[in-house]
mmCIF file of C-alpha atoms in Angstrom:
data_model
loop_
_atom_site.group_PDB
_atom_site.id
_atom_site.type_symbol
_atom_site.label_atom_id
_atom_site.label_comp_id
_atom_site.label_asym_id
_atom_site.label_seq_id
_atom_site.Cartn_x
_atom_site.Cartn_y
_atom_site.Cartn_z
ATOM 1 C CA MET L 78 -0.236 -0.333 -0.170
ATOM 2 C CA CYS L 79 3.011 2.523 0.528
ATOM 3 C CA LEU L 80 4.476 1.842 -2.546
ATOM 4 C CA MET L 81 1.230 2.076 -4.639
ATOM 5 C CA ILE L 82 0.882 5.663 -2.786
ATOM 6 C CA SER L 83 4.284 6.674 -2.411
ATOM 7 C CA CYS L 84 5.412 5.755 -6.347
ATOM 8 C CA PRO L 85 2.763 8.263 -8.177
ATOM 9 C CA LEU L 86 2.699 10.608 -5.668
ATOM 10 C CA LEU L 87 6.444 10.597 -6.307
ATOM 11 C CA ALA L 88 6.257 10.508 -10.415
ATOM 12 C CA TRP L 89 3.167 13.494 -9.530
ATOM 13 C CA TYR L 90 6.660 15.867 -8.046
ATOM 14 C CA MET L 91 8.715 14.788 -10.772
ATOM 15 C CA HIS L 92 6.202 16.200 -13.334
ATOM 16 C CA THR L 93 5.683 19.187 -11.801
ATOM 17 C CA SER L 94 9.135 20.055 -10.662
ATOM 18 C CA PHE L 95 10.747 18.652 -14.085
ATOM 19 C CA SER L 96 11.214 21.849 -16.404
ATOM 20 C CA ALA L 97 14.308 20.996 -18.274
ATOM 21 C CA ASN L 98 14.007 21.093 -22.039
ATOM 22 C CA PHE L 99 14.919 17.348 -23.080
ATOM 23 C CA GLU L 100 14.220 14.633 -26.098
ATOM 24 C CA GLN L 101 11.610 12.746 -24.817
ATOM 25 C CA PRO L 102 10.842 14.160 -21.579
ATOM 26 C CA TRP L 103 7.805 11.323 -20.458
ATOM 27 C CA LYS L 104 10.746 8.673 -20.795
ATOM 28 C CA ILE L 105 13.749 11.113 -18.972
ATOM 29 C CA MET L 106 11.051 12.121 -16.770
ATOM 30 C CA MET L 107 10.574 7.779 -15.872
ATOM 31 C CA ILE L 108 14.350 8.021 -15.240
ATOM 32 C CA HIS L 109 14.736 10.519 -13.153
ATOM 33 C CA SER L 110 11.464 9.083 -10.867
ATOM 34 C CA LEU L 111 12.722 5.803 -10.648
ATOM 35 C CA THR L 112 16.803 6.837 -10.109
ATOM 36 C CA LYS L 113 15.355 9.084 -7.601
ATOM 37 C CA ILE L 114 13.279 5.876 -5.855
ATOM 38 C CA CYS L 115 16.133 3.349 -6.150
ATOM 39 C CA GLN L 116 18.406 6.558 -4.192
ATOM 40 C CA LEU L 117 15.829 6.561 -1.438
ATOM 41 C CA THR L 118 15.135 2.814 -1.005
ATOM 42 C CA GLY L 119 19.181 2.138 -1.117
ATOM 43 C CA THR L 120 19.512 4.951 1.380
ATOM 44 C CA ALA L 121 16.757 3.345 3.677
ATOM 45 C CA LEU L 122 17.756 0.023 3.513
ATOM 46 C CA GLU L 123 21.678 1.089 4.541
ATOM 47 C CA LYS L 124 20.011 3.087 7.592
ATOM 48 C CA LEU L 125 18.177 0.169 8.951
ATOM 49 C CA GLY L 126 21.244 -1.618 8.845
ATOM 50 C CA LEU L 127 19.482 -4.071 5.966
ATOM 51 C CA MET L 128 22.182 -3.550 3.510
ATOM 52 C CA SER L 129 24.531 -0.655 2.118
ATOM 53 C CA TYR L 130 24.069 1.117 -0.048
ATOM 54 C CA TRP L 131 25.806 0.090 -2.676
ATOM 55 C CA LYS L 132 24.787 -3.925 -2.107
ATOM 56 C CA PHE L 133 21.258 -2.948 -2.913
ATOM 57 C CA PHE L 134 22.641 -1.229 -6.443
ATOM 58 C CA ASP L 135 24.725 -4.347 -7.669
ATOM 59 C CA ILE L 136 21.907 -6.517 -6.916
ATOM 60 C CA LEU L 137 19.291 -3.689 -8.920
ATOM 61 C CA ILE L 138 22.386 -4.444 -11.699
ATOM 62 C CA GLN L 139 22.253 -8.282 -12.004
ATOM 63 C CA GLY L 140 19.502 -8.444 -14.348
ATOM 64 C CA GLN L 141 22.077 -6.719 -16.861
ATOM 65 C CA ILE L 142 24.869 -8.675 -16.415
ATOM 66 C CA THR L 143 25.435 -10.021 -19.666
ATOM 67 C CA ALA L 144 27.496 -13.515 -20.003
ATOM 68 C CA PRO L 145 30.955 -13.568 -21.991
ATOM 69 C CA ILE L 146 28.884 -15.003 -25.206
ATOM 70 C CA SER L 147 30.360 -15.005 -28.656
ATOM 71 C CA ASP L 148 28.463 -14.684 -31.879
ATOM 72 C CA GLU L 149 29.101 -15.081 -35.961
ATOM 73 C CA ASN L 150 31.246 -12.252 -35.465
ATOM 74 C CA VAL L 151 32.706 -11.927 -32.489
ATOM 75 C CA THR L 152 35.138 -13.878 -29.847
ATOM 76 C CA VAL L 153 33.852 -12.870 -26.544
ATOM 77 C CA THR L 154 36.071 -14.071 -23.588
ATOM 78 C CA ASP L 155 36.582 -13.421 -19.558
ATOM 79 C CA THR L 156 39.693 -13.287 -18.293
ATOM 80 C CA ILE L 157 41.664 -13.181 -14.890
ATOM 81 C CA VAL L 158 44.647 -10.225 -15.360
ATOM 82 C CA ASN L 159 46.314 -9.848 -11.832
ATOM 83 C CA ASP L 160 43.527 -11.055 -10.376
ATOM 84 C CA ILE L 161 40.865 -8.194 -11.954
ATOM 85 C CA LEU L 162 38.720 -9.685 -14.329
ATOM 86 C CA VAL L 163 38.901 -8.903 -18.039
ATOM 87 C CA ARG L 164 36.507 -8.749 -20.979
ATOM 88 C CA TYR L 165 37.803 -9.756 -24.657
ATOM 89 C CA TYR L 166 35.957 -8.752 -27.846
ATOM 90 C CA VAL L 167 37.744 -9.908 -30.539
ATOM 91 C CA PRO L 168 36.476 -9.894 -33.848
ATOM 92 C CA LYS L 169 36.446 -12.640 -36.046
ATOM 93 C CA ARG L 170 37.254 -11.195 -39.650
ATOM 94 C CA LYS L 171 39.733 -12.246 -41.584
ATOM 95 C CA SER L 172 41.892 -9.722 -42.357
ATOM 96 C CA HIS L 173 45.481 -9.589 -43.302
ATOM 97 C CA GLU L 174 45.639 -5.756 -41.929
ATOM 98 C CA LEU L 175 46.395 -5.113 -38.227
ATOM 99 C CA LYS L 176 43.840 -4.385 -36.246
ATOM 100 C CA ARG L 177 42.901 -1.335 -33.941
ATOM 101 C CA ALA L 178 42.038 -1.676 -30.362
ATOM 102 C CA ILE L 179 40.087 -0.267 -28.066
ATOM 103 C CA ILE L 180 40.784 -0.299 -23.799
ATOM 104 C CA TYR L 181 37.526 0.897 -22.138
ATOM 105 C CA PHE L 182 37.178 1.500 -18.128
ATOM 106 C CA HIS L 183 33.326 1.292 -17.595
ATOM 107 C CA GLY L 184 31.515 4.233 -15.014
ATOM 108 C CA GLY L 185 29.706 3.409 -12.107
ATOM 109 C CA GLY L 186 31.510 5.744 -9.218
ATOM 110 C CA SER L 187 34.228 3.520 -8.863
ATOM 111 C CA SER L 188 31.618 2.052 -6.360
ATOM 112 C CA PHE L 189 29.276 -0.556 -8.586
ATOM 113 C CA GLY L 190 29.165 -1.625 -12.389
ATOM 114 C CA SER L 191 30.753 -3.695 -14.509
ATOM 115 C CA ILE L 192 32.336 -3.775 -18.083
ATOM 116 C CA ALA L 193 30.172 -6.806 -18.197
ATOM 117 C CA LEU L 194 26.902 -4.581 -18.215
ATOM 118 C CA LEU L 195 24.660 -4.768 -21.048
ATOM 119 C CA HIS L 196 24.841 -1.433 -22.373
ATOM 120 C CA TYR L 197 28.942 -1.847 -22.506
ATOM 121 C CA ASP L 198 28.398 -5.252 -24.164
ATOM 122 C CA THR L 199 26.081 -3.749 -26.735
ATOM 123 C CA PHE L 200 28.800 -0.792 -27.473
ATOM 124 C CA ALA L 201 31.628 -3.551 -27.335
ATOM 125 C CA ARG L 202 30.283 -5.766 -30.173
ATOM 126 C CA MET L 203 29.105 -2.789 -32.429
ATOM 127 C CA ALA L 204 32.288 -1.125 -31.888
ATOM 128 C CA VAL L 205 34.186 -4.442 -32.922
ATOM 129 C CA ASN L 206 30.979 -4.947 -35.726
ATOM 130 C CA LYS L 207 32.080 -0.943 -37.578
ATOM 131 C CA LEU L 208 35.513 -1.146 -36.265
ATOM 132 C CA ASP L 209 36.981 -4.578 -36.868
ATOM 133 C CA ALA L 210 38.553 -3.578 -33.728
ATOM 134 C CA VAL L 211 39.794 -5.376 -30.348
ATOM 135 C CA VAL L 212 37.622 -4.186 -27.537
ATOM 136 C CA VAL L 213 39.022 -4.843 -24.362
ATOM 137 C CA GLY L 214 37.511 -3.876 -20.929
ATOM 138 C CA PRO L 215 38.985 -4.415 -17.737
ATOM 139 C CA ASP L 216 37.106 -4.042 -13.914
ATOM 140 C CA TYR L 217 38.863 -2.451 -11.508
ATOM 141 C CA ARG L 218 37.812 -3.178 -7.159
ATOM 142 C CA LYS L 219 35.366 -1.123 -6.010
ATOM 143 C CA ILE L 220 34.852 0.963 -2.729
ATOM 144 C CA PRO L 221 33.855 1.043 -0.330
ATOM 145 C CA LYS L 222 36.019 -2.376 0.468
ATOM 146 C CA TYR L 223 39.036 -0.970 -1.424
ATOM 147 C CA HIS L 224 40.469 2.880 -1.369
ATOM 148 C CA HIS L 225 42.958 4.632 -3.185
ATOM 149 C CA PRO L 226 45.376 3.492 -5.023
ATOM 150 C CA ILE L 227 43.824 -0.120 -5.285
ATOM 151 C CA GLN L 228 41.383 1.464 -8.534
ATOM 152 C CA TRP L 229 44.272 3.374 -10.133
ATOM 153 C CA ASN L 230 46.953 0.117 -9.950
ATOM 154 C CA ASP L 231 44.456 -1.973 -10.892
ATOM 155 C CA ALA L 232 43.936 -0.359 -14.103
ATOM 156 C CA TYR L 233 47.908 1.074 -14.715
ATOM 157 C CA ASP L 234 48.244 -2.691 -14.159
ATOM 158 C CA PHE L 235 46.104 -3.608 -16.725
ATOM 159 C CA VAL L 236 47.113 -0.919 -18.914
ATOM 160 C CA LYS L 237 50.530 -1.464 -18.591
ATOM 161 C CA SER L 238 50.487 -5.399 -19.561
ATOM 162 C CA PHE L 239 48.239 -4.735 -22.738
ATOM 163 C CA LEU L 240 50.366 -2.175 -24.555
ATOM 164 C CA GLN L 241 53.176 -4.500 -25.114
ATOM 165 C CA PRO L 242 54.430 -5.522 -28.568
ATOM 166 C CA GLU L 243 54.189 -9.208 -27.784
ATOM 167 C CA THR L 244 50.888 -8.742 -25.673
ATOM 168 C CA LEU L 245 49.378 -6.631 -29.301
ATOM 169 C CA ALA L 246 50.656 -8.953 -31.477
ATOM 170 C CA LYS L 247 48.952 -12.105 -29.837
ATOM 171 C CA TYR L 248 45.435 -10.291 -30.710
ATOM 172 C CA GLY L 249 46.985 -9.025 -33.956
ATOM 173 C CA VAL L 250 46.742 -4.906 -32.760
ATOM 174 C CA ASP L 251 48.355 -1.891 -34.620
ATOM 175 C CA PRO L 252 50.385 -1.404 -31.865
ATOM 176 C CA THR L 253 49.813 2.568 -33.463
ATOM 177 C CA ARG L 254 46.026 2.682 -33.438
ATOM 178 C CA VAL L 255 45.139 1.974 -29.788
ATOM 179 C CA CYS L 256 42.346 4.377 -28.136
ATOM 180 C CA ILE L 257 41.814 4.686 -24.275
ATOM 181 C CA LEU L 258 38.047 5.696 -23.500
ATOM 182 C CA GLY L 259 35.951 5.437 -20.733
ATOM 183 C CA ASP L 260 32.400 7.198 -19.024
ATOM 184 C CA SER L 261 31.581 8.914 -15.976
ATOM 185 C CA SER L 262 34.469 8.183 -13.571
ATOM 186 C CA GLY L 263 35.352 5.379 -15.850
ATOM 187 C CA ALA L 264 36.605 8.428 -18.270
ATOM 188 C CA GLY L 265 38.738 10.013 -15.098
ATOM 189 C CA LEU L 266 40.372 7.205 -14.792
ATOM 190 C CA ALA L 267 41.013 7.125 -19.051
ATOM 191 C CA ALA L 268 42.443 10.741 -18.927
ATOM 192 C CA ALA L 269 44.424 9.466 -15.695
ATOM 193 C CA MET L 270 45.492 6.458 -17.357
ATOM 194 C CA THR L 271 46.011 8.343 -21.168
ATOM 195 C CA GLN L 272 48.505 11.682 -18.944
ATOM 196 C CA GLN L 273 50.986 8.665 -16.691
ATOM 197 C CA VAL L 274 50.911 6.736 -20.284
ATOM 198 C CA MET L 275 52.817 9.005 -22.350
ATOM 199 C CA GLY L 276 54.893 9.744 -20.223
ATOM 200 C CA ALA L 277 55.681 5.957 -18.969
ATOM 201 C CA PRO L 278 59.222 4.959 -20.422
ATOM 202 C CA GLU L 279 58.022 1.490 -19.374
ATOM 203 C CA ILE L 280 55.669 1.204 -21.852
ATOM 204 C CA PRO L 281 56.323 1.624 -24.989
ATOM 205 C CA ILE L 282 53.470 1.735 -26.877
ATOM 206 C CA LYS L 283 51.179 4.856 -26.347
ATOM 207 C CA PRO L 284 47.265 5.625 -27.476
ATOM 208 C CA LYS L 285 46.699 7.506 -30.512
ATOM 209 C CA ILE L 286 43.507 9.037 -29.312
ATOM 210 C CA GLN L 287 41.146 9.144 -25.857
ATOM 211 C CA ALA L 288 38.000 9.422 -25.404
ATOM 212 C CA LEU L 289 36.290 10.774 -22.237
ATOM 213 C CA ILE L 290 32.432 10.645 -21.968
ATOM 214 C CA TYR L 291 31.430 13.303 -18.944
ATOM 215 C CA PRO L 292 34.637 12.447 -17.135
ATOM 216 C CA THR L 293 35.089 13.393 -13.343
ATOM 217 C CA LEU L 294 38.475 15.240 -13.439
ATOM 218 C CA GLN L 295 38.888 16.557 -9.916
ATOM 219 C CA MET L 296 37.599 17.066 -6.597
ATOM 220 C CA LEU L 297 39.256 20.601 -5.756
ATOM 221 C CA ASP L 298 35.963 22.004 -6.196
ATOM 222 C CA THR L 299 32.548 21.525 -5.587
ATOM 223 C CA ASP L 300 31.339 24.621 -5.831
ATOM 224 C CA LEU L 301 31.572 24.915 -9.778
ATOM 225 C CA PRO L 302 28.425 26.513 -11.585
ATOM 226 C CA SER L 303 27.334 23.207 -12.870
ATOM 227 C CA TYR L 304 27.270 21.710 -9.263
ATOM 228 C CA ARG L 305 25.066 24.299 -8.355
ATOM 229 C CA GLU L 306 22.514 24.088 -11.284
ATOM 230 C CA TYR L 307 22.544 20.285 -11.266
ATOM 231 C CA GLU L 308 23.011 19.584 -7.402
ATOM 232 C CA HIS L 309 19.762 17.835 -7.657
ATOM 233 C CA GLY L 310 20.471 16.742 -10.949
ATOM 234 C CA ILE L 311 19.449 13.097 -13.357
ATOM 235 C CA MET L 312 21.479 10.044 -12.350
ATOM 236 C CA LEU L 313 24.287 12.002 -10.369
ATOM 237 C CA THR L 314 23.519 14.179 -7.215
ATOM 238 C CA LYS L 315 25.925 17.026 -5.581
ATOM 239 C CA ALA L 316 25.564 14.456 -2.294
ATOM 240 C CA LEU L 317 26.181 11.560 -4.709
ATOM 241 C CA LEU L 318 29.282 12.465 -5.546
ATOM 242 C CA ILE L 319 30.647 13.783 -3.060
ATOM 243 C CA ARG L 320 30.087 10.791 -0.997
ATOM 244 C CA MET L 321 31.423 8.525 -4.202
ATOM 245 C CA MET L 322 34.106 10.949 -3.785
ATOM 246 C CA ARG L 323 35.073 10.390 0.143
ATOM 247 C CA GLU L 324 34.374 6.623 -0.537
ATOM 248 C CA PHE L 325 36.863 6.881 -3.258
ATOM 249 C CA HIS L 326 39.289 7.875 -0.329
ATOM 250 C CA THR L 327 38.361 6.548 3.149
ATOM 251 C CA THR L 328 35.360 5.969 5.593
ATOM 252 C CA ASP L 329 35.656 9.036 7.145
ATOM 253 C CA GLU L 330 32.901 11.577 6.218
ATOM 254 C CA SER L 331 34.720 14.353 7.951
ATOM 255 C CA LEU L 332 35.928 14.583 4.241
ATOM 256 C CA GLU L 333 32.939 14.846 3.350
ATOM 257 C CA GLN L 334 31.281 17.176 5.535
ATOM 258 C CA ALA L 335 34.299 19.327 4.333
ATOM 259 C CA MET L 336 33.829 18.913 1.055
ATOM 260 C CA LYS L 337 30.219 19.945 1.358
ATOM 261 C CA ILE L 338 30.691 23.115 2.273
ATOM 262 C CA ASN L 339 33.662 23.336 -0.477
ATOM 263 C CA GLN L 340 36.451 23.648 2.836
ATOM 264 C CA HIS L 341 38.994 20.665 2.146
ATOM 265 C CA ILE L 342 41.767 21.950 0.595
ATOM 266 C CA PRO L 343 44.215 24.242 2.261
ATOM 267 C CA ALA L 344 45.729 27.646 2.314
ATOM 268 C CA GLU L 345 48.929 25.716 1.006
ATOM 269 C CA TYR L 346 47.672 24.331 -1.737
ATOM 270 C CA SER L 347 46.172 27.323 -2.854
ATOM 271 C CA HIS L 348 48.033 27.488 -5.832
ATOM 272 C CA LEU L 349 46.294 24.251 -7.656
ATOM 273 C CA LEU L 350 42.965 26.361 -7.601
ATOM 274 C CA LYS L 351 43.973 27.816 -10.992
ATOM 275 C CA PHE L 352 43.576 24.745 -12.676
ATOM 276 C CA VAL L 353 39.641 24.665 -11.466
ATOM 277 C CA ASN L 354 39.495 28.552 -11.914
ATOM 278 C CA TRP L 355 36.192 28.417 -13.787
ATOM 279 C CA THR L 356 36.102 31.879 -14.131
ATOM 280 C CA THR L 357 38.648 31.974 -16.811
ATOM 281 C CA LEU L 358 38.437 28.282 -17.572
ATOM 282 C CA LEU L 359 35.038 28.398 -18.572
ATOM 283 C CA PRO L 360 33.543 29.739 -22.153
ATOM 284 C CA GLU L 361 31.182 32.891 -21.213
ATOM 285 C CA ARG L 362 28.003 31.363 -21.813
ATOM 286 C CA PHE L 363 28.139 28.522 -18.819
ATOM 287 C CA LYS L 364 28.947 31.270 -16.294
ATOM 288 C CA LYS L 365 25.419 32.435 -16.461
ATOM 289 C CA GLY L 366 25.829 35.442 -13.903
ATOM 290 C CA HIS L 367 27.198 33.158 -11.249
ATOM 291 C CA LEU L 368 29.685 34.743 -8.685
ATOM 292 C CA TYR L 369 32.856 32.884 -7.988
ATOM 293 C CA THR L 370 32.741 32.495 -4.196
ATOM 294 C CA LYS L 371 35.885 33.896 -1.959
ATOM 295 C CA ARG L 372 37.501 30.536 -0.845
ATOM 296 C CA ILE L 373 37.445 29.256 2.064
ATOM 297 C CA TYR L 374 40.406 26.868 3.691
ATOM 298 C CA GLY L 375 40.609 23.845 5.152
ATOM 299 C CA SER L 376 42.929 22.265 7.846
ATOM 300 C CA SER L 377 46.291 20.822 6.620
ATOM 301 C CA GLU L 378 45.220 17.655 7.904
ATOM 302 C CA ILE L 379 42.874 16.639 5.289
ATOM 303 C CA VAL L 380 45.518 16.471 2.748
ATOM 304 C CA GLU L 381 47.936 15.144 5.186
ATOM 305 C CA LYS L 382 45.039 12.371 5.759
ATOM 306 C CA PHE L 383 43.886 12.224 2.344
ATOM 307 C CA PRO L 384 46.641 13.179 -0.216
ATOM 308 C CA GLY L 385 45.497 11.830 -2.693
ATOM 309 C CA ILE L 386 42.091 14.748 -2.853
ATOM 310 C CA ILE L 387 45.648 16.940 -4.447
ATOM 311 C CA ASP L 388 47.158 14.305 -6.588
ATOM 312 C CA PRO L 389 47.562 14.933 -10.350
ATOM 313 C CA ILE L 390 48.100 11.592 -10.987
ATOM 314 C CA ILE L 391 44.566 10.597 -10.245
ATOM 315 C CA ASN L 392 43.411 14.519 -10.496
ATOM 316 C CA PRO L 393 44.030 14.920 -14.526
ATOM 317 C CA LEU L 394 42.353 18.208 -14.626
ATOM 318 C CA LEU L 395 45.036 18.806 -12.091
ATOM 319 C CA ALA L 396 48.195 18.341 -14.224
ATOM 320 C CA ASN L 397 50.767 20.301 -15.307
ATOM 321 C CA ASP L 398 51.151 21.786 -18.568
ATOM 322 C CA SER L 399 54.129 19.813 -19.778
ATOM 323 C CA THR L 400 52.139 16.592 -19.014
ATOM 324 C CA VAL L 401 48.649 17.904 -20.756
ATOM 325 C CA SER L 402 50.471 19.345 -23.956
ATOM 326 C CA PHE L 403 52.112 15.377 -24.525
ATOM 327 C CA LEU L 404 48.140 14.103 -24.757
ATOM 328 C CA PRO L 405 46.654 12.802 -28.258
ATOM 329 C CA LEU L 406 43.817 13.804 -29.622
ATOM 330 C CA THR L 407 41.295 13.780 -27.334
ATOM 331 C CA TYR L 408 37.342 13.313 -28.201
ATOM 332 C CA MET L 409 35.446 15.421 -25.287
ATOM 333 C CA LEU L 410 31.482 14.604 -24.557
ATOM 334 C CA THR L 411 29.855 16.698 -22.068
ATOM 335 C CA CYS L 412 25.754 17.282 -21.281
ATOM 336 C CA GLN L 413 24.418 20.522 -20.135
ATOM 337 C CA HIS L 414 22.340 19.183 -17.398
ATOM 338 C CA ASP L 415 25.296 17.202 -15.585
ATOM 339 C CA ILE L 416 26.831 17.925 -12.488
ATOM 340 C CA LEU L 417 30.320 16.859 -13.994
ATOM 341 C CA ARG L 418 29.783 19.582 -16.669
ATOM 342 C CA ASP L 419 32.051 21.953 -16.529
ATOM 343 C CA ASP L 420 34.866 19.285 -15.234
ATOM 344 C CA GLY L 421 34.899 18.332 -18.861
ATOM 345 C CA LEU L 422 34.798 21.868 -20.383
ATOM 346 C CA MET L 423 37.887 23.149 -18.224
ATOM 347 C CA TYR L 424 39.766 20.374 -19.815
ATOM 348 C CA VAL L 425 38.847 20.748 -23.058
ATOM 349 C CA SER L 426 39.946 24.504 -22.303
ATOM 350 C CA ARG L 427 43.797 23.358 -20.915
ATOM 351 C CA LEU L 428 44.143 20.955 -23.414
ATOM 352 C CA ARG L 429 43.017 23.060 -26.434
ATOM 353 C CA SER L 430 45.243 26.163 -24.526
ATOM 354 C CA ASN L 431 48.453 23.517 -24.692
ATOM 355 C CA GLY L 432 48.459 22.682 -28.228
ATOM 356 C CA VAL L 433 46.256 19.249 -27.700
ATOM 357 C CA GLN L 434 43.586 18.874 -30.326
ATOM 358 C CA VAL L 435 40.263 18.613 -29.465
ATOM 359 C CA PHE L 436 36.338 17.566 -30.660
ATOM 360 C CA HIS L 437 33.937 18.550 -28.243
ATOM 361 C CA GLU L 438 30.406 17.459 -28.395
ATOM 362 C CA HIS L 439 28.341 19.695 -26.461
ATOM 363 C CA ILE L 440 24.893 17.960 -25.534
ATOM 364 C CA GLU L 441 22.382 20.581 -24.566
ATOM 365 C CA LYS L 442 19.402 18.039 -23.762
ATOM 366 C CA GLY L 443 21.746 15.609 -22.318
ATOM 367 C CA PHE L 444 22.314 14.508 -19.122
ATOM 368 C CA HIS L 445 24.399 12.879 -17.155
ATOM 369 C CA GLY L 446 23.987 8.917 -18.254
ATOM 370 C CA SER L 447 22.262 9.326 -21.247
ATOM 371 C CA PHE L 448 24.947 8.271 -23.692
ATOM 372 C CA PHE L 449 24.012 4.871 -22.218
ATOM 373 C CA SER L 450 20.447 5.189 -21.748
ATOM 374 C CA ILE L 451 19.803 2.998 -24.300
ATOM 375 C CA HIS L 452 18.033 -0.445 -23.211
ATOM 376 C CA TRP L 453 14.007 -1.156 -21.792
ATOM 377 C CA PRO L 454 13.000 0.675 -19.903
ATOM 378 C CA PHE L 455 15.122 3.834 -21.069
ATOM 379 C CA ASP L 456 16.287 2.975 -24.553
ATOM 380 C CA LEU L 457 16.770 6.651 -25.717
ATOM 381 C CA ASP L 458 16.808 7.829 -28.820
ATOM 382 C CA LEU L 459 20.015 10.709 -27.894
ATOM 383 C CA GLY L 460 21.621 7.402 -26.285
ATOM 384 C CA TRP L 461 22.063 5.161 -29.784
ATOM 385 C CA ARG L 462 22.868 8.453 -31.574
ATOM 386 C CA LEU L 463 25.814 9.393 -29.576
ATOM 387 C CA ILE L 464 27.570 5.859 -29.664
ATOM 388 C CA GLY L 465 27.247 6.318 -33.232
ATOM 389 C CA ASN L 466 28.558 9.441 -33.269
ATOM 390 C CA LEU L 467 31.510 8.324 -31.129
ATOM 391 C CA ILE L 468 31.834 4.999 -33.121
ATOM 392 C CA SER L 469 32.289 7.645 -36.318
ATOM 393 C CA TRP L 470 34.976 9.544 -34.830
ATOM 394 C CA ILE L 471 36.771 6.687 -33.861
ATOM 395 C CA ASP L 472 36.653 4.940 -37.406
ATOM 396 C CA LYS L 473 37.769 8.675 -38.809
ATOM 397 C CA ASN L 474 41.379 8.929 -36.266
ATOM 398 C CA LEU L 475 42.026 5.896 -35.734
#
């Protein structure tokens, strides 16, 4: 009875408060409603001590996990590499030429999800068929059980082992035609891997291109214009994002409280704020009259306890110009109705100012998660278009 009453009330609330201009607005409204219901349910279950918030979401996505099933076009296999699940999609097409390769890091806030999810499986098969490319997707250990640097180490260990001549030869991959790709937190990981690989002498093969789908690139400033505008946004809210950022480093909730009021960076690290200064890095139309709030600095103990929050290795937007200038051709997707919008926009500005070529696709009617909202109950036309656009761009540039 409570469920029967609460669901229509929530749907009506969403309808009356939903004013953004989206394609297929009723579907977006449904996504928004279902997401809110799931988030509220997960929070309630956690507070009741029945299960953790992330365990609830893991249960929800089990129906979207796919088995490694091959077909007439692609051989799909799951392999354990350095104790991490890796899924390989290898085209069956006979060819005398070496193939392209895509390394895909999945999203999920480093807290849930898998490369075996249905939408990733769909994308990988499309990429294999359209590009005749080897697609490989490594998983990584998740928060809150594992904290930084576990996730970064898992990703780097795999990339280091894959980008070796003998490994690429095994899969018939051209070492000059490799792409590193990711979405959301996986895009942040992809950006971090690309920066690291370009400067790593122990990795002889470098990516030709990188593709970043609404990436998370920093945790230095939690009061950007997009954080203000989409604090209660679709799929990803400010509260949820900050929780995931905190759990990436620690179970200590004091960090989360400091981040919520943007007082987690001490004065001695104020020189880093230039890398997230939206007044200079954002195009004018995204500033929308927002005023830059004078920073209130936090305690030095925060960075002493959690040094990763200011580490450019896992905050790609904080990398110095010499690192950024060596990056390859980049595809960047940003969405207007996304709390992470400004991370991507500022990175585009930094890349271009350092001579890096960037193809930037900004979706005015897009939101966080729209790229992979392609299956029931969502099945957005926008998601299918964006996947097609990205595969076409990779085809032209890889």
